[in-house]
Coordinates of C-alpha atoms in Angstrom, one line a residue:
X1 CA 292.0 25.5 40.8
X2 CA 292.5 22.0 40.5
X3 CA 289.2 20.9 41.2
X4 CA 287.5 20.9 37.3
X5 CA 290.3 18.5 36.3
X6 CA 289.2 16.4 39.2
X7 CA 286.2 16.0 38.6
X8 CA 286.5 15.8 34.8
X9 CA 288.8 12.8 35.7
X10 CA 286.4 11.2 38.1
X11 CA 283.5 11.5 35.8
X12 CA 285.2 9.5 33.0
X13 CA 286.0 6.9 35.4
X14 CA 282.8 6.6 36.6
X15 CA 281.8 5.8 33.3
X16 CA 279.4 8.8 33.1
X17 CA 279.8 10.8 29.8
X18 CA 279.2 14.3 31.6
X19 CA 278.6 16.3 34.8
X20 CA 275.3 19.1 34.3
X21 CA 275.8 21.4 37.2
X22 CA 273.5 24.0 38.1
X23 CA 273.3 27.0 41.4
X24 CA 273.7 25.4 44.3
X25 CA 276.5 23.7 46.3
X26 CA 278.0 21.4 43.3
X27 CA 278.6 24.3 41.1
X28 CA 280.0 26.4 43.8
X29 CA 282.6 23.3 44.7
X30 CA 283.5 23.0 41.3
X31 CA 283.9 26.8 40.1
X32 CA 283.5 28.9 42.8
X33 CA 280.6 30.6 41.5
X34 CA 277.7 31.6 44.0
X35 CA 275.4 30.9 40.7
X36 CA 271.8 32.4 41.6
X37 CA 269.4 30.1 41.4
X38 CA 266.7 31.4 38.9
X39 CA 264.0 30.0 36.2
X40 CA 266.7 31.3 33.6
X41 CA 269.2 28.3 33.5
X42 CA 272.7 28.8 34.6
X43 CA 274.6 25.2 34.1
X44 CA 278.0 24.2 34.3
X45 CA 278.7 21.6 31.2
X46 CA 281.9 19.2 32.4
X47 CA 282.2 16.5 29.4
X48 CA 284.3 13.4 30.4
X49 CA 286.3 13.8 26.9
X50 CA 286.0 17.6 25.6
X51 CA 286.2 20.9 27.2
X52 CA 284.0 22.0 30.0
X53 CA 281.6 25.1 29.4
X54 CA 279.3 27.1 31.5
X55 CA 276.1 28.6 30.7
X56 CA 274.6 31.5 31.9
X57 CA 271.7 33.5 30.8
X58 CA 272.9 37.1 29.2
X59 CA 271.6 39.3 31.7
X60 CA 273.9 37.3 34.4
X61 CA 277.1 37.4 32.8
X62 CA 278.8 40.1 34.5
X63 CA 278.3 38.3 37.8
X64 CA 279.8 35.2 36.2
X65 CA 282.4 36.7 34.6
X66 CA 283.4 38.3 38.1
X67 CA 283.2 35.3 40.1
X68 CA 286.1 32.2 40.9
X69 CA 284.4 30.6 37.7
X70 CA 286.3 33.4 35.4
X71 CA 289.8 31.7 36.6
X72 CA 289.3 28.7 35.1
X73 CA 289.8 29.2 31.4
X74 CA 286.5 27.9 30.4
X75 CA 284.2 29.0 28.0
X76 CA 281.5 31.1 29.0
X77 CA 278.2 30.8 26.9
X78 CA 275.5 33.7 27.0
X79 CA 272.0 33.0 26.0
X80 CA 269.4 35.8 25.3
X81 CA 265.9 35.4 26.6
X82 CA 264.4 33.3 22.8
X83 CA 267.4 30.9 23.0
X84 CA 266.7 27.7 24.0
X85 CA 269.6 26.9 27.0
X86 CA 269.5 23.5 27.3
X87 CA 269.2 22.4 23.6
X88 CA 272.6 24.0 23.3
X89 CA 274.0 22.2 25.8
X90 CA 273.0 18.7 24.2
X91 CA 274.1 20.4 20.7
X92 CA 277.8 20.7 22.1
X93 CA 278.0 17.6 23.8
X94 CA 277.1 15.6 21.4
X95 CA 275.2 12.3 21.6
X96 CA 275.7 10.8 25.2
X97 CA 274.4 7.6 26.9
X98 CA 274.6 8.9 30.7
X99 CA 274.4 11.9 32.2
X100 CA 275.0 13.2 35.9
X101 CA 272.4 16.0 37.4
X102 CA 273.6 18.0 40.3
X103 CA 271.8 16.7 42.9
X104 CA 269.7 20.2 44.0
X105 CA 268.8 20.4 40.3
X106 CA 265.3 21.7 39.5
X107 CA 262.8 19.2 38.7
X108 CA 261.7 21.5 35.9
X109 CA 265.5 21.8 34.9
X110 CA 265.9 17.6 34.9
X111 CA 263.1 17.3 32.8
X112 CA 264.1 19.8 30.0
X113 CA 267.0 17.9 29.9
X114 CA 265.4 15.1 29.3
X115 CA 263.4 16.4 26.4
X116 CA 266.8 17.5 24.7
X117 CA 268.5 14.4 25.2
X118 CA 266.0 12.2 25.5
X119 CA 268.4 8.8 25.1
X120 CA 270.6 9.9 27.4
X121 CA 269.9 7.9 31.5
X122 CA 270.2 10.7 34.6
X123 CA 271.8 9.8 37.4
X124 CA 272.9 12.1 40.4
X125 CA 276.2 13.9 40.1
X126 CA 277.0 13.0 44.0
X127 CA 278.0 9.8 42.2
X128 CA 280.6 11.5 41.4
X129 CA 281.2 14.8 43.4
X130 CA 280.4 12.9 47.1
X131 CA 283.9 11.3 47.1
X132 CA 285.4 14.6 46.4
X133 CA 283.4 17.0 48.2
X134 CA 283.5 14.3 51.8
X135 CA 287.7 14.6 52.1
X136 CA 288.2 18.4 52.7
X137 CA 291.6 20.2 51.3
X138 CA 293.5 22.1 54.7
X139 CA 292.1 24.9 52.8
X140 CA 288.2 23.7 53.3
X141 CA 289.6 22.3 56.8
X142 CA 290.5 26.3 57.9
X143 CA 287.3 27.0 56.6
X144 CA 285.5 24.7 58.7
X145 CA 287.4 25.8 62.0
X146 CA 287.1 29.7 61.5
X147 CA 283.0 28.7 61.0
X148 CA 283.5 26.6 64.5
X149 CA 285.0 29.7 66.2
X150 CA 282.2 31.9 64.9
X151 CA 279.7 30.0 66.3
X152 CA 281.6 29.2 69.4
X153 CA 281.4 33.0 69.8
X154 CA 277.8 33.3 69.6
X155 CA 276.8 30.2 72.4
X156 CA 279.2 32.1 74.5
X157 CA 276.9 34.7 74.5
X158 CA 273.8 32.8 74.9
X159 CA 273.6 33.0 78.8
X160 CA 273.0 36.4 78.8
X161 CA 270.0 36.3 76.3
X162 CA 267.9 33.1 78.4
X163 CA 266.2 34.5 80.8
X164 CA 262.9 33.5 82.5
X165 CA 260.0 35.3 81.2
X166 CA 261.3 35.8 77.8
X167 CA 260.3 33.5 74.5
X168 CA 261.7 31.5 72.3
X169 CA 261.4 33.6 69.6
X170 CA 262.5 36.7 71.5
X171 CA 266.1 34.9 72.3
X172 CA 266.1 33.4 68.8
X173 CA 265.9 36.9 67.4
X174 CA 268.9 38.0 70.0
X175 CA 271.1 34.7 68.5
X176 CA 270.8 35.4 65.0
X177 CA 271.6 38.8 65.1
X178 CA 274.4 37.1 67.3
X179 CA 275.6 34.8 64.4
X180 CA 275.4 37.6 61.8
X181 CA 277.6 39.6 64.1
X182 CA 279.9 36.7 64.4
X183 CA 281.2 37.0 60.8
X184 CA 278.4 34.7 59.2
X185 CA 276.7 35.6 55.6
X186 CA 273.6 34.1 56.4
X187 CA 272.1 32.8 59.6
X188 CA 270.7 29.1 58.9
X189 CA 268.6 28.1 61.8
X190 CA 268.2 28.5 65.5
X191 CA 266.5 26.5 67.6
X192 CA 265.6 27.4 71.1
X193 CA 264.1 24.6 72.5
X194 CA 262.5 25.4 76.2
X195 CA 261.4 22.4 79.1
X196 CA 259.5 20.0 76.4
X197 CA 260.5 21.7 72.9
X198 CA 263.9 20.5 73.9
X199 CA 262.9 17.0 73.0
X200 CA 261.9 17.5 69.4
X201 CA 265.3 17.7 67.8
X202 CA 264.3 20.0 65.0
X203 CA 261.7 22.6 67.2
X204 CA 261.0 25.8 65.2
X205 CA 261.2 29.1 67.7
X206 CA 257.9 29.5 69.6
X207 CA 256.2 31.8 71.1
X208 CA 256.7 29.8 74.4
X209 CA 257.6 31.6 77.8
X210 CA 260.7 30.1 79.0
X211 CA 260.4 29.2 82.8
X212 CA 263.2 28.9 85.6
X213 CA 264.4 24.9 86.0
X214 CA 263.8 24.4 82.0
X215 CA 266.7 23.2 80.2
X216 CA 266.8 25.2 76.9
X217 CA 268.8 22.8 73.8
X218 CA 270.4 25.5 71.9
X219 CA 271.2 24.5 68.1
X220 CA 272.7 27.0 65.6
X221 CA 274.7 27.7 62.3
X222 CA 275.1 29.7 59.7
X223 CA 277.2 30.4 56.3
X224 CA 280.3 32.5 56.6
X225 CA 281.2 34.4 53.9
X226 CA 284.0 31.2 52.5
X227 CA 280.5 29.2 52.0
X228 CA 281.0 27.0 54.8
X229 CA 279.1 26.0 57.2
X230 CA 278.9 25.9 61.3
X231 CA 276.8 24.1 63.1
X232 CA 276.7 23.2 66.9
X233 CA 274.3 22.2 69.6
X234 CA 274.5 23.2 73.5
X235 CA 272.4 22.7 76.2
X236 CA 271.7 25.1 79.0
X237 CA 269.3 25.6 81.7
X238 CA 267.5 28.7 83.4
X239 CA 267.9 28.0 87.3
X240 CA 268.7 24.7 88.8
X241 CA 268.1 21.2 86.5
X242 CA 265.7 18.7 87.3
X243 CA 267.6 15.9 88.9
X244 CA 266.7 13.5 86.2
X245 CA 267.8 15.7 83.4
X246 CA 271.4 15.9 85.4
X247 CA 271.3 12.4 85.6
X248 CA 270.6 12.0 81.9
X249 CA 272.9 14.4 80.6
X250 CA 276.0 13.1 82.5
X251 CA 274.8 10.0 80.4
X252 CA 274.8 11.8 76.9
X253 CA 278.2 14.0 77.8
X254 CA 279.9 10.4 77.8
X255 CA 278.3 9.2 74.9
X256 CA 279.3 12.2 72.5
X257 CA 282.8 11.7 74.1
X258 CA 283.2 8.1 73.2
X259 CA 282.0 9.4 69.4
X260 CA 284.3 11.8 69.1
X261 CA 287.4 10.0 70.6
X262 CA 286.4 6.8 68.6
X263 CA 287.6 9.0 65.2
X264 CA 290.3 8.5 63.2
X265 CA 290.9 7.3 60.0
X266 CA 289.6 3.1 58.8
X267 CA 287.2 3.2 61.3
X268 CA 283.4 3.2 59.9
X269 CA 280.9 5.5 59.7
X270 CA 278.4 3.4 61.4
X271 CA 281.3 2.4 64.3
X272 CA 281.2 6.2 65.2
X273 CA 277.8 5.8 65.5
X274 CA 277.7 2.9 67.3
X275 CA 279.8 4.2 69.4
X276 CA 277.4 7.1 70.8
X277 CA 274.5 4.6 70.5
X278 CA 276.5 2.3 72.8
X279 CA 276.9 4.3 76.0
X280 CA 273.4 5.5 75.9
X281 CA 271.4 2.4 75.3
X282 CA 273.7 1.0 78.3
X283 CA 272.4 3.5 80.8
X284 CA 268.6 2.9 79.3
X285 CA 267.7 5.8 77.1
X286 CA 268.4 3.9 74.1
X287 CA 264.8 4.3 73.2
X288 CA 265.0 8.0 73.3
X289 CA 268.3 8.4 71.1
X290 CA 265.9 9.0 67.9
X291 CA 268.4 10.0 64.9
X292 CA 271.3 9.8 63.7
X293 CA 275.2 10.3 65.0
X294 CA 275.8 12.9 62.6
X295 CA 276.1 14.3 59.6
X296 CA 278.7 15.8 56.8
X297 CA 279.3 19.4 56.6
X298 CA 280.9 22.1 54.1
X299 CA 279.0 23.8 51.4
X300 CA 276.1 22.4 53.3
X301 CA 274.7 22.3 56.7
X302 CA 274.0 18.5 55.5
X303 CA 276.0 16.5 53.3
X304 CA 277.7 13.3 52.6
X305 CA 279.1 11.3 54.9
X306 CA 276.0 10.2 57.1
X307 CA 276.7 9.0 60.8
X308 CA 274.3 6.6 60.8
X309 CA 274.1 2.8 61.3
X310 CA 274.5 1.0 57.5
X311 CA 277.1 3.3 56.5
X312 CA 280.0 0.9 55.9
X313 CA 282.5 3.9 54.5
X314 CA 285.7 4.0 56.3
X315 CA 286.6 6.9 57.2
X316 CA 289.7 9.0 55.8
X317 CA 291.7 12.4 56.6
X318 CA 289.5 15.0 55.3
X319 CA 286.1 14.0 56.2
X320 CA 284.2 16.3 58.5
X321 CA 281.3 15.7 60.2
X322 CA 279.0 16.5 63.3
X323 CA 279.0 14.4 66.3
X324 CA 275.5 14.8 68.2
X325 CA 273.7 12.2 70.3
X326 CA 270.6 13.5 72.0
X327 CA 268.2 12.1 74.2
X328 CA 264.3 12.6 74.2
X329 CA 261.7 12.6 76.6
X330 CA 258.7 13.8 74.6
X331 CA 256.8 16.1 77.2
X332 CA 259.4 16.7 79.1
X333 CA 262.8 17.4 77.9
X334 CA 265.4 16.5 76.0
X335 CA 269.4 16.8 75.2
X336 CA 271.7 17.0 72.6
X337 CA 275.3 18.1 72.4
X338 CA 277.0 18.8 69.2
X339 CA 280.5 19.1 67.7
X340 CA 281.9 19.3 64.6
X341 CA 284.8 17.0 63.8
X342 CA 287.3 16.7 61.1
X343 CA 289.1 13.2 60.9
X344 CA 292.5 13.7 60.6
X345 CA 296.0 11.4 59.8
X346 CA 295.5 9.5 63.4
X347 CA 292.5 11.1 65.2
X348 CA 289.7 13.2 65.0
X349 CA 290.0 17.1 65.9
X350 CA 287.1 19.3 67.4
X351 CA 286.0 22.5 65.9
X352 CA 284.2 23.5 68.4
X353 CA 285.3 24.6 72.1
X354 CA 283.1 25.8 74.2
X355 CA 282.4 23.6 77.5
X356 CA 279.4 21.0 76.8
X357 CA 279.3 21.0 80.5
X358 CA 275.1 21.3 81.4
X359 CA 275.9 25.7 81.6
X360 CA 273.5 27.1 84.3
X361 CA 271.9 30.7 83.7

C-alpha cells in the first residue's frame, strides 16, 4: 500500500515529471494489478506533483476495479473504443519535459506517446522503479522462499522422470506438469539438457534420446500465484559420470559456494561475481565459464541487479538474486548449479535446499 507514494516520491526526485506504466511487471509492482496486455491501452498515470490515475479501456474495468489497484484510492478512467487513450493522458498531465516509459512498454504504445506529447524526452521508468523493485520488503522476501520451496519440490522429483531411453521433451513434459503441481501459475521454462545439450546454457527440450553416463543440467521456474518467481538449476546424471565431468563439477560446486558465502551487504555486485569466476579460472575452465554470475529475480525471472563483472552496485538487505556458475564443454557436456539468494543484514540466505551434490539416477 505504500508503494505509489514511493514511487511518486522517487520520480520527483529523479527529476522526471511522470511515471507511464503499462501490463507488465512495473504496473503490477506498483498497483497490484495483473493488467492484460492488449492493443487497447491500459496505463497507470503517476505525476511527480498531482494525483496518480489509471487508464483502462471500458470493456476491462471490472477486472481493474477488482484487482489490488481498487485499494489505492486512485482514479480510474474508462475509455470507449473512439476515445483516443493516450491523448487523455497528456490532456491531464499537462505540459511535461520528461517522461518515464515502463520498460516492457509497447513500441507502438511509446510512439503514440510521443505523438501526444511530442516535447516531452522518454526515458525508461527502471530509472526510477530499479532501486525500488532490487531491495525486497520481508513480504516479497516470503514470496521469494515459498517460490524456492516449490521448485525444490519439483527437482526432488526429477530422478524418477530421467531415465535412459526417454527424451528430452518427454521428461520436460513430466517437470512442468511437476511445477504446475507444485503450486506455480505458470510454468516458465524447462530445460533438460542431455550429454552435449548440457553445455548450451539456454538448450530448448529436444527430441534427443537421453543415454546412460550423460549428465542431464536441469534448469526450471515458474510464477506462483504471488507473481514471483523461482528459478534453480541442478545437475544430474543417468548411470555413472564421466571422470572428467566429476572432476569438473567438484570444481564448479566450490565455485558457486564461494558466491554465495561471499554475500552480504557493501560488497559489489561484480565481487560476487568475481568470486565464482575466481575458483574456476584457477582450476582452468575459466574459458568455459561463458555468462554471467547471476541475475535479479521477483516479478521477473530476470531483473535488476545483474551479477556480472562492471556492476559496481553495492549490495544491500533486500536484493535477491541467482547464483549460477556453469561450465561448458561444447560437444560434450557441461554444468551449472543454481541458487537463489536474498542478501540479508550480515549475509546472504539460500532459497533453495536441495543437495547440489552431482545426484546419480
Amino acid at each position: 500500500m505504500t508503494r505509489l507514494a514511493d514511487v511518486r516520491e522517487a520520480t520527483a526526485g529523479s527529476g522526471l515529471d511522470a511515471l507511464l506504466l503499462t501490463p507488465g511487471p512495473d504496473l503490477r509492482y506498483v498497483t497490484g494489478y495483473d493488467a492484460m496486455p492488449l492493443e487497447r491501452l491500459t496505463c497507470l498515470a503517476v505525476p511527480a506533483s498531482g494525483e496518480p490515475f489509471l487508464v483502462v479501456p471500458r470493456l476491462e474495468l471490472a477486472a481493474a476495479e477488482h484487482s489490488p489497484a481498487s485499494r489505492l484510492g486512485i482514479e480510474f478512467v474508462a475509455w470507449n473504443e473512439t476515445d483516443d487513450p493516450y491523448a487523455e493522458v497528456a490532456r491531464r498531465l499537462g505540459p511535461i519535459a520528461k517522461v518515464g516509459l515502463a520498460d516492457r512498454m509497447w513500441a507502438m504504445q511509446s510512439l503514440r506517446f510521443r505523438a501526444a506529447m511530442p516535447g516531452a524526452e522518454q526515458v525508461l521508468a527502471g530509472s526510477v522503479l530499479g532501486g525500488l523493485r532490487m531491495r525486497k520488503s520481508a513480504a516479497e522476501a516470503a514470496a521469494l522462499a515459498e517460490a524456492g520451496a516449490a521448485i525444490d519440490a519439483v527437482h526432488s522429483q526429477v530422478p524418477a522422470f530421467l531415465k535412459a531411453g526417454r527424451t528430452e521433451r518427454e521428461v520436460g513434459k513430466d517437470i512442468a506438469e511437476a511445477i504446475v503441481a507444485a503450486g506455480h501459475a505458470t510454468v516458465d521454462f524447462v530445460i533438460v539438457g542431455s550429454g552435449p545439450n548440457g553445455a548450451s546454457p539456454h538448450h530448448e527440450l529436444s527430441d534427443r534420446v537421453i543415454q546412460r553416463g550423460e549428465p542431464v543440467v536441469v534448469d526450471i521456474g515458474g510464477t506462483m500465484p504471488s507473481g514471483y518467481c523461482s528459478d534453480s538449476t541442478r545437475v544430474y546424471c543417468v548411470g555413472e559420470a564421466p571422470a572428467e565431468f566429476v572432476a569438473y563439477y567438484e570444481v564448479l560446486k566450490r565455485a558457486q559456494e564461494a558466491a554465495c558465502a561471499h554475500v552480504r551487504p557493501g560488497v559489489t555486485c561484480e565481487s560476487v561475481d568475481a568470486a565464482a569466476r575466481e575458483v574456476i579460472t584457477e582450476a582452468g575452465f575459466g574459458d568455459y565459464f561463458i555468462h554471467r554470475t547471476g541475475h535479479g529475480i521477483g516479478l521477473e525471472t530476470h531483473e535488476e541487479p545483474y551479477i556480472v563483472s562492471g556492476n559496481t552496485e553495492p549490495l544491500r538487505p533486500g536484493y535477491a538474486f541467482s547464483v549460477e556458475p556453469g561450465i561448458y564443454l561444447a560437444g560434450r557436456h557441461g554444468a551449472r548449479i543454481e541458487d537463489i539468494v536474498i542478501c540479508g543484514e550480515t549475509a546472504g540466505e539460500r532459497l533453495n535446499n536441495t543437495t547440489r551434490d552431482l545426484v546419480i539416477v
